Amino acid sequence: ISVTTVGVGTDYNEDLMAQLAQKSDGNTYFVESGFDLPRIFSAELGDVLNVVAKKVKVIITLPDNVQPVSIIGREGRIRQNQIELSMNQLYGGQEKYALIEVNIPESTPGSKIMVARADVTYENPFSQKLETSSGTSYARFSNDPKKVADSTNINVVREYQLNLNALAQEKAIELSDKGKKKEAVQELKLSAERLKQIGSKYNDKELLKQADELEVQAEMIDDQGMSKKSRKLLRTESYQKKNQQLSQ
């Protein structure tokens, strides 16, 4: 069962709402007016009727020469050379991912090594049977900067940066709660600058848009402090990005 939480107005506990949703891989929303509720409920009902996988378990196995560093955004466990993640359910047309940071050994130009193998097990809700899927990721080495740049997966770069931004938003909330407004604003501005630099480098409109929005949020907090609305926006946006929640 996935639990979706919806906070209406500014007099509710957004931390509790996000935690409740996170425990079940559900969605969370912040709406200022009840007028938005029919749209959200309609979208959520559509998701419930479109479940395509349940009890999803992902095991990522790394070869001995590749070392796991961290799981970015999503909750999971690292056990030696294995990373374990789980999700309650997946809906049709939905994309979920895990960002794993690893250390790869040096190698000679032209060589190719296996980086990771992913094995997914899930319950088919129609047949009630367990099904599996797997895939393997490789890395090629080159001393040609142009080849390296041309091989960049911009989708991964984008999601990595947006997840780092989600962590920065959470850090800003934490700093503000401790009375460190200036440090909270600086955290958001640094994240906005990083998004702007990467967005400009790859001409990525989504990163540039997020950078602009974050700068506005930072300036507002700098002028007025962390209002109830600002805090709820940051908490909700951070959770939605880490959970790959689609905007409704």
PDB file of C-alpha atoms in Angstrom:
ATOM      1  CA  ILE A   1       0.000   0.000   0.000  1.00  0.00           C
ATOM      2  CA  SER A   2       1.262   3.470  -0.896  1.00  0.00           C
ATOM      3  CA  VAL A   3       0.115   6.469   1.121  1.00  0.00           C
ATOM      4  CA  THR A   4      -0.269   9.861  -0.555  1.00  0.00           C
ATOM      5  CA  THR A   5      -0.268  12.914   1.701  1.00  0.00           C
ATOM      6  CA  VAL A   6      -1.748  16.300   0.831  1.00  0.00           C
ATOM      7  CA  GLY A   7      -1.180  19.410   2.914  1.00  0.00           C
ATOM      8  CA  VAL A   8      -3.657  22.247   2.425  1.00  0.00           C
ATOM      9  CA  GLY A   9      -2.778  25.760   3.527  1.00  0.00           C
ATOM     10  CA  THR A  10       0.182  26.542   5.768  1.00  0.00           C
ATOM     11  CA  ASP A  11      -0.938  25.136   9.135  1.00  0.00           C
ATOM     12  CA  TYR A  12       0.224  21.538   8.892  1.00  0.00           C
ATOM     13  CA  ASN A  13       3.420  19.574   9.593  1.00  0.00           C
ATOM     14  CA  GLU A  14       5.152  19.133   6.232  1.00  0.00           C
ATOM     15  CA  ASP A  15       7.945  17.032   7.765  1.00  0.00           C
ATOM     16  CA  LEU A  16       5.425  14.487   9.034  1.00  0.00           C
ATOM     17  CA  MET A  17       3.593  14.485   5.700  1.00  0.00           C
ATOM     18  CA  ALA A  18       6.812  13.779   3.781  1.00  0.00           C
ATOM     19  CA  GLN A  19       7.854  11.050   6.224  1.00  0.00           C
ATOM     20  CA  LEU A  20       4.481   9.297   5.956  1.00  0.00           C
ATOM     21  CA  ALA A  21       4.681   9.325   2.162  1.00  0.00           C
ATOM     22  CA  GLN A  22       8.313   8.191   2.168  1.00  0.00           C
ATOM     23  CA  LYS A  23       7.623   5.140   4.332  1.00  0.00           C
ATOM     24  CA  SER A  24       5.368   3.719   1.622  1.00  0.00           C
ATOM     25  CA  ASP A  25       6.899   5.243  -1.547  1.00  0.00           C
ATOM     26  CA  GLY A  26       3.846   7.463  -1.838  1.00  0.00           C
ATOM     27  CA  ASN A  27       3.457  11.004  -3.125  1.00  0.00           C
ATOM     28  CA  THR A  28       3.200  14.237  -1.181  1.00  0.00           C
ATOM     29  CA  TYR A  29       1.661  17.565  -2.168  1.00  0.00           C
ATOM     30  CA  PHE A  30       1.460  21.101  -0.828  1.00  0.00           C
ATOM     31  CA  VAL A  31      -1.518  23.123  -2.020  1.00  0.00           C
ATOM     32  CA  GLU A  32      -2.506  26.577  -0.849  1.00  0.00           C
ATOM     33  CA  SER A  33      -6.139  26.166  -1.810  1.00  0.00           C
ATOM     34  CA  GLY A  34      -8.663  23.348  -1.791  1.00  0.00           C
ATOM     35  CA  PHE A  35      -9.429  24.197  -5.427  1.00  0.00           C
ATOM     36  CA  ASP A  36      -6.408  22.066  -6.423  1.00  0.00           C
ATOM     37  CA  LEU A  37      -7.640  18.931  -4.650  1.00  0.00           C
ATOM     38  CA  PRO A  38      -9.893  17.515  -7.430  1.00  0.00           C
ATOM     39  CA  ARG A  39      -6.971  17.630  -9.890  1.00  0.00           C
ATOM     40  CA  ILE A  40      -4.655  15.830  -7.446  1.00  0.00           C
ATOM     41  CA  PHE A  41      -7.233  13.219  -6.444  1.00  0.00           C
ATOM     42  CA  SER A  42      -8.023  12.518 -10.094  1.00  0.00           C
ATOM     43  CA  ALA A  43      -4.343  11.964 -10.900  1.00  0.00           C
ATOM     44  CA  GLU A  44      -3.821   9.766  -7.843  1.00  0.00           C
ATOM     45  CA  LEU A  45      -6.868   7.631  -8.650  1.00  0.00           C
ATOM     46  CA  GLY A  46      -5.551   7.154 -12.171  1.00  0.00           C
ATOM     47  CA  ASP A  47      -2.237   5.928 -10.744  1.00  0.00           C
ATOM     48  CA  VAL A  48      -3.950   3.464  -8.400  1.00  0.00           C
ATOM     49  CA  LEU A  49      -5.794   1.922 -11.345  1.00  0.00           C
ATOM     50  CA  ASN A  50      -2.584   1.653 -13.374  1.00  0.00           C
ATOM     51  CA  VAL A  51      -0.228  -0.357 -11.140  1.00  0.00           C
ATOM     52  CA  VAL A  52       2.097  -2.491 -13.300  1.00  0.00           C
ATOM     53  CA  ALA A  53       4.552  -3.819 -10.685  1.00  0.00           C
ATOM     54  CA  LYS A  54       4.414  -4.441  -6.934  1.00  0.00           C
ATOM     55  CA  LYS A  55       6.997  -5.278  -4.247  1.00  0.00           C
ATOM     56  CA  VAL A  56       9.881  -4.139  -6.424  1.00  0.00           C
ATOM     57  CA  LYS A  57      13.349  -5.126  -5.210  1.00  0.00           C
ATOM     58  CA  VAL A  58      16.543  -3.946  -6.879  1.00  0.00           C
ATOM     59  CA  ILE A  59      19.959  -5.460  -6.220  1.00  0.00           C
ATOM     60  CA  ILE A  60      22.939  -3.765  -7.860  1.00  0.00           C
ATOM     61  CA  THR A  61      26.118  -5.829  -7.796  1.00  0.00           C
ATOM     62  CA  LEU A  62      29.517  -4.255  -8.400  1.00  0.00           C
ATOM     63  CA  PRO A  63      32.647  -6.114  -9.506  1.00  0.00           C
ATOM     64  CA  ASP A  64      35.490  -6.337  -6.990  1.00  0.00           C
ATOM     65  CA  ASN A  65      37.432  -3.460  -8.563  1.00  0.00           C
ATOM     66  CA  VAL A  66      34.507  -1.000  -8.355  1.00  0.00           C
ATOM     67  CA  GLN A  67      33.787   0.495  -4.938  1.00  0.00           C
ATOM     68  CA  PRO A  68      30.382   1.862  -3.860  1.00  0.00           C
ATOM     69  CA  VAL A  69      30.475   5.354  -2.319  1.00  0.00           C
ATOM     70  CA  SER A  70      26.896   6.462  -1.718  1.00  0.00           C
ATOM     71  CA  ILE A  71      23.261   6.318  -2.783  1.00  0.00           C
ATOM     72  CA  ILE A  72      22.136   9.804  -3.790  1.00  0.00           C
ATOM     73  CA  GLY A  73      18.591  10.808  -2.923  1.00  0.00           C
ATOM     74  CA  ARG A  74      16.846   7.456  -2.598  1.00  0.00           C
ATOM     75  CA  GLU A  75      16.990   5.331   0.550  1.00  0.00           C
ATOM     76  CA  GLY A  76      18.827   2.016   0.309  1.00  0.00           C
ATOM     77  CA  ARG A  77      21.539  -0.168   1.827  1.00  0.00           C
ATOM     78  CA  ILE A  78      25.139  -0.718   0.796  1.00  0.00           C
ATOM     79  CA  ARG A  79      26.513  -4.108   1.797  1.00  0.00           C
ATOM     80  CA  GLN A  80      30.073  -4.630   0.651  1.00  0.00           C
ATOM     81  CA  ASN A  81      29.800  -4.718  -3.166  1.00  0.00           C
ATOM     82  CA  GLN A  82      25.986  -4.792  -3.299  1.00  0.00           C
ATOM     83  CA  ILE A  83      23.399  -2.024  -3.175  1.00  0.00           C
ATOM     84  CA  GLU A  84      19.848  -2.962  -2.189  1.00  0.00           C
ATOM     85  CA  LEU A  85      16.777  -0.841  -2.879  1.00  0.00           C
ATOM     86  CA  SER A  86      13.048  -1.462  -2.780  1.00  0.00           C
ATOM     87  CA  MET A  87       9.861   0.218  -3.980  1.00  0.00           C
ATOM     88  CA  ASN A  88       6.276  -0.535  -3.073  1.00  0.00           C
ATOM     89  CA  GLN A  89       4.847  -0.324  -6.562  1.00  0.00           C
ATOM     90  CA  LEU A  90       5.248   1.192 -10.008  1.00  0.00           C
ATOM     91  CA  TYR A  91       2.614   2.734 -12.256  1.00  0.00           C
ATOM     92  CA  GLY A  92       2.342   2.557 -16.023  1.00  0.00           C
ATOM     93  CA  GLY A  93       4.351   5.281 -17.741  1.00  0.00           C
ATOM     94  CA  GLN A  94       6.270   6.004 -14.549  1.00  0.00           C
ATOM     95  CA  GLU A  95      10.062   6.083 -14.416  1.00  0.00           C
ATOM     96  CA  LYS A  96      11.993   5.407 -11.213  1.00  0.00           C
ATOM     97  CA  TYR A  97      15.752   5.375 -10.851  1.00  0.00           C
ATOM     98  CA  ALA A  98      18.570   5.151  -8.326  1.00  0.00           C
ATOM     99  CA  LEU A  99      21.721   7.261  -8.487  1.00  0.00           C
ATOM    100  CA  ILE A 100      24.749   5.375  -7.185  1.00  0.00           C
ATOM    101  CA  GLU A 101      28.153   6.999  -6.785  1.00  0.00           C
ATOM    102  CA  VAL A 102      31.070   4.600  -7.285  1.00  0.00           C
ATOM    103  CA  ASN A 103      34.845   4.692  -7.551  1.00  0.00           C
ATOM    104  CA  ILE A 104      36.150   3.168 -10.785  1.00  0.00           C
ATOM    105  CA  PRO A 105      39.797   2.073 -11.092  1.00  0.00           C
ATOM    106  CA  GLU A 106      42.144   3.663 -13.596  1.00  0.00           C
ATOM    107  CA  SER A 107      42.478   1.838 -16.872  1.00  0.00           C
ATOM    108  CA  THR A 108      44.157   2.175 -20.245  1.00  0.00           C
ATOM    109  CA  PRO A 109      42.570   4.170 -23.112  1.00  0.00           C
ATOM    110  CA  GLY A 110      40.394   1.982 -25.308  1.00  0.00           C
ATOM    111  CA  SER A 111      39.633  -0.521 -22.565  1.00  0.00           C
ATOM    112  CA  LYS A 112      36.164  -1.363 -21.285  1.00  0.00           C
ATOM    113  CA  ILE A 113      35.104  -2.627 -17.862  1.00  0.00           C
ATOM    114  CA  MET A 114      31.855  -3.686 -16.261  1.00  0.00           C
ATOM    115  CA  VAL A 115      30.643  -1.147 -13.710  1.00  0.00           C
ATOM    116  CA  ALA A 116      27.494  -2.751 -12.329  1.00  0.00           C
ATOM    117  CA  ARG A 117      24.816  -5.363 -12.829  1.00  0.00           C
ATOM    118  CA  ALA A 118      21.230  -4.617 -11.784  1.00  0.00           C
ATOM    119  CA  ASP A 119      18.733  -7.372 -10.991  1.00  0.00           C
ATOM    120  CA  VAL A 120      15.096  -6.428 -10.451  1.00  0.00           C
ATOM    121  CA  THR A 121      12.431  -8.673  -8.957  1.00  0.00           C
ATOM    122  CA  TYR A 122       8.787  -7.643  -8.811  1.00  0.00           C
ATOM    123  CA  GLU A 123       5.279  -9.048  -8.537  1.00  0.00           C
ATOM    124  CA  ASN A 124       3.132  -8.859 -11.654  1.00  0.00           C
ATOM    125  CA  PRO A 125      -0.222  -7.532 -10.332  1.00  0.00           C
ATOM    126  CA  PHE A 126      -2.144  -9.263 -13.116  1.00  0.00           C
ATOM    127  CA  SER A 127      -0.667 -12.764 -12.858  1.00  0.00           C
ATOM    128  CA  GLN A 128       0.360 -12.484  -9.178  1.00  0.00           C
ATOM    129  CA  LYS A 129       3.664 -14.093 -10.167  1.00  0.00           C
ATOM    130  CA  LEU A 130       7.205 -12.918  -9.503  1.00  0.00           C
ATOM    131  CA  GLU A 131       9.074 -11.674 -12.547  1.00  0.00           C
ATOM    132  CA  THR A 132      12.679 -10.597 -13.016  1.00  0.00           C
ATOM    133  CA  SER A 133      14.667  -8.272 -15.210  1.00  0.00           C
ATOM    134  CA  SER A 134      18.361  -7.467 -15.356  1.00  0.00           C
ATOM    135  CA  GLY A 135      20.858  -5.202 -17.039  1.00  0.00           C
ATOM    136  CA  THR A 136      24.578  -4.500 -17.051  1.00  0.00           C
ATOM    137  CA  SER A 137      26.422  -1.190 -17.268  1.00  0.00           C
ATOM    138  CA  TYR A 138      29.890  -0.747 -18.785  1.00  0.00           C
ATOM    139  CA  ALA A 139      32.407   2.090 -18.942  1.00  0.00           C
ATOM    140  CA  ARG A 140      34.875   2.808 -21.744  1.00  0.00           C
ATOM    141  CA  PHE A 141      38.129   4.672 -21.199  1.00  0.00           C
ATOM    142  CA  SER A 142      39.597   7.362 -23.420  1.00  0.00           C
ATOM    143  CA  ASN A 143      42.275  10.048 -23.218  1.00  0.00           C
ATOM    144  CA  ASP A 144      40.432  12.152 -25.812  1.00  0.00           C
ATOM    145  CA  PRO A 145      38.533  14.969 -23.984  1.00  0.00           C
ATOM    146  CA  LYS A 146      36.130  15.410 -26.907  1.00  0.00           C
ATOM    147  CA  LYS A 147      35.135  11.735 -26.894  1.00  0.00           C
ATOM    148  CA  VAL A 148      34.602  11.907 -23.151  1.00  0.00           C
ATOM    149  CA  ALA A 149      32.454  15.044 -23.475  1.00  0.00           C
ATOM    150  CA  ASP A 150      30.450  13.626 -26.399  1.00  0.00           C
ATOM    151  CA  SER A 151      29.638  10.473 -24.438  1.00  0.00           C
ATOM    152  CA  THR A 152      28.090  12.421 -21.550  1.00  0.00           C
ATOM    153  CA  ASN A 153      24.608  11.187 -20.664  1.00  0.00           C
ATOM    154  CA  ILE A 154      22.856  14.511 -20.112  1.00  0.00           C
ATOM    155  CA  ASN A 155      19.816  12.816 -18.535  1.00  0.00           C
ATOM    156  CA  VAL A 156      22.002  11.346 -15.796  1.00  0.00           C
ATOM    157  CA  VAL A 157      23.862  14.640 -15.344  1.00  0.00           C
ATOM    158  CA  ARG A 158      20.553  16.500 -15.002  1.00  0.00           C
ATOM    159  CA  GLU A 159      19.019  14.121 -12.490  1.00  0.00           C
ATOM    160  CA  TYR A 160      22.241  13.989 -10.479  1.00  0.00           C
ATOM    161  CA  GLN A 161      22.364  17.776 -10.216  1.00  0.00           C
ATOM    162  CA  LEU A 162      18.659  18.064  -9.382  1.00  0.00           C
ATOM    163  CA  ASN A 163      19.037  15.469  -6.631  1.00  0.00           C
ATOM    164  CA  LEU A 164      22.015  17.363  -5.218  1.00  0.00           C
ATOM    165  CA  ASN A 165      19.779  20.421  -5.261  1.00  0.00           C
ATOM    166  CA  ALA A 166      17.097  18.502  -3.346  1.00  0.00           C
ATOM    167  CA  LEU A 167      19.688  17.714  -0.673  1.00  0.00           C
ATOM    168  CA  ALA A 168      20.683  21.396  -0.600  1.00  0.00           C
ATOM    169  CA  GLN A 169      17.035  22.356  -0.050  1.00  0.00           C
ATOM    170  CA  GLU A 170      16.853  19.972   2.903  1.00  0.00           C
ATOM    171  CA  LYS A 171      20.087  21.389   4.294  1.00  0.00           C
ATOM    172  CA  ALA A 172      18.695  24.922   3.982  1.00  0.00           C
ATOM    173  CA  ILE A 173      15.624  23.917   5.996  1.00  0.00           C
ATOM    174  CA  GLU A 174      17.847  22.387   8.669  1.00  0.00           C
ATOM    175  CA  LEU A 175      20.004  25.522   8.888  1.00  0.00           C
ATOM    176  CA  SER A 176      16.967  27.799   9.034  1.00  0.00           C
ATOM    177  CA  ASP A 177      15.433  25.713  11.818  1.00  0.00           C
ATOM    178  CA  LYS A 178      18.630  26.332  13.818  1.00  0.00           C
ATOM    179  CA  GLY A 179      18.296  30.069  13.315  1.00  0.00           C
ATOM    180  CA  LYS A 180      21.039  30.246  10.680  1.00  0.00           C
ATOM    181  CA  LYS A 181      19.196  32.200   8.008  1.00  0.00           C
ATOM    182  CA  LYS A 182      22.289  33.528   6.246  1.00  0.00           C
ATOM    183  CA  GLU A 183      23.789  30.040   5.971  1.00  0.00           C
ATOM    184  CA  ALA A 184      20.468  28.676   4.658  1.00  0.00           C
ATOM    185  CA  VAL A 185      20.319  31.373   1.985  1.00  0.00           C
ATOM    186  CA  GLN A 186      23.941  30.717   1.056  1.00  0.00           C
ATOM    187  CA  GLU A 187      23.225  26.987   0.688  1.00  0.00           C
ATOM    188  CA  LEU A 188      20.443  27.724  -1.793  1.00  0.00           C
ATOM    189  CA  LYS A 189      22.483  30.303  -3.705  1.00  0.00           C
ATOM    190  CA  LEU A 190      25.438  27.924  -4.042  1.00  0.00           C
ATOM    191  CA  SER A 191      23.115  25.216  -5.352  1.00  0.00           C
ATOM    192  CA  ALA A 192      21.554  27.685  -7.808  1.00  0.00           C
ATOM    193  CA  GLU A 193      25.001  28.699  -9.049  1.00  0.00           C
ATOM    194  CA  ARG A 194      25.996  25.061  -9.548  1.00  0.00           C
ATOM    195  CA  LEU A 195      22.805  24.380 -11.494  1.00  0.00           C
ATOM    196  CA  LYS A 196      23.417  27.465 -13.621  1.00  0.00           C
ATOM    197  CA  GLN A 197      27.001  26.440 -14.424  1.00  0.00           C
ATOM    198  CA  ILE A 198      26.077  22.881 -15.407  1.00  0.00           C
ATOM    199  CA  GLY A 199      22.952  24.064 -17.226  1.00  0.00           C
ATOM    200  CA  SER A 200      24.966  26.553 -19.264  1.00  0.00           C
ATOM    201  CA  LYS A 201      27.662  23.988 -20.027  1.00  0.00           C
ATOM    202  CA  TYR A 202      25.156  21.521 -21.486  1.00  0.00           C
ATOM    203  CA  ASN A 203      22.550  24.087 -22.596  1.00  0.00           C
ATOM    204  CA  ASP A 204      19.973  22.345 -20.414  1.00  0.00           C
ATOM    205  CA  LYS A 205      16.780  24.391 -20.020  1.00  0.00           C
ATOM    206  CA  GLU A 206      15.480  22.446 -17.017  1.00  0.00           C
ATOM    207  CA  LEU A 207      18.623  23.038 -14.956  1.00  0.00           C
ATOM    208  CA  LEU A 208      18.653  26.729 -15.890  1.00  0.00           C
ATOM    209  CA  LYS A 209      14.973  27.080 -14.997  1.00  0.00           C
ATOM    210  CA  GLN A 210      15.523  25.392 -11.639  1.00  0.00           C
ATOM    211  CA  ALA A 211      18.492  27.688 -10.969  1.00  0.00           C
ATOM    212  CA  ASP A 212      16.353  30.779 -11.614  1.00  0.00           C
ATOM    213  CA  GLU A 213      13.543  29.526  -9.367  1.00  0.00           C
ATOM    214  CA  LEU A 214      15.986  28.693  -6.592  1.00  0.00           C
ATOM    215  CA  GLU A 215      17.553  32.154  -6.751  1.00  0.00           C
ATOM    216  CA  VAL A 216      14.100  33.698  -6.314  1.00  0.00           C
ATOM    217  CA  GLN A 217      13.440  31.449  -3.302  1.00  0.00           C
ATOM    218  CA  ALA A 218      16.807  32.349  -1.777  1.00  0.00           C
ATOM    219  CA  GLU A 219      16.202  36.080  -2.203  1.00  0.00           C
ATOM    220  CA  MET A 220      12.746  35.793  -0.677  1.00  0.00           C
ATOM    221  CA  ILE A 221      14.094  33.933   2.356  1.00  0.00           C
ATOM    222  CA  ASP A 222      16.913  36.463   2.659  1.00  0.00           C
ATOM    223  CA  ASP A 223      14.381  39.322   2.726  1.00  0.00           C
ATOM    224  CA  GLN A 224      11.580  37.756   4.770  1.00  0.00           C
ATOM    225  CA  GLY A 225      13.070  34.750   6.525  1.00  0.00           C
ATOM    226  CA  MET A 226      11.885  31.160   6.093  1.00  0.00           C
ATOM    227  CA  SER A 227       8.113  31.579   5.995  1.00  0.00           C
ATOM    228  CA  LYS A 228       5.729  28.660   6.479  1.00  0.00           C
ATOM    229  CA  LYS A 229       5.036  28.678   2.754  1.00  0.00           C
ATOM    230  CA  SER A 230       8.731  28.735   1.786  1.00  0.00           C
ATOM    231  CA  ARG A 231       9.510  25.853   4.122  1.00  0.00           C
ATOM    232  CA  LYS A 232       6.658  23.759   2.784  1.00  0.00           C
ATOM    233  CA  LEU A 233       7.662  24.463  -0.815  1.00  0.00           C
ATOM    234  CA  LEU A 234      11.274  23.441  -0.173  1.00  0.00           C
ATOM    235  CA  ARG A 235      10.301  20.278   1.722  1.00  0.00           C
ATOM    236  CA  THR A 236       7.748  19.215  -0.888  1.00  0.00           C
ATOM    237  CA  GLU A 237       9.959  19.973  -3.899  1.00  0.00           C
ATOM    238  CA  SER A 238      12.890  18.130  -2.322  1.00  0.00           C
ATOM    239  CA  TYR A 239      10.806  15.028  -1.625  1.00  0.00           C
ATOM    240  CA  GLN A 240       9.177  15.045  -5.048  1.00  0.00           C
ATOM    241  CA  LYS A 241      12.541  15.186  -6.818  1.00  0.00           C
ATOM    242  CA  LYS A 242      14.148  12.423  -4.749  1.00  0.00           C
ATOM    243  CA  ASN A 243      11.061  10.255  -5.209  1.00  0.00           C
ATOM    244  CA  GLN A 244      10.781  11.046  -8.948  1.00  0.00           C
ATOM    245  CA  GLN A 245       7.230  12.214  -8.360  1.00  0.00           C
ATOM    246  CA  LEU A 246       5.548  13.605 -11.457  1.00  0.00           C
ATOM    247  CA  SER A 247       4.105  17.109 -11.187  1.00  0.00           C
ATOM    248  CA  GLN A 248       0.323  17.228 -11.196  1.00  0.00           C
TER     249      GLN A 248
END
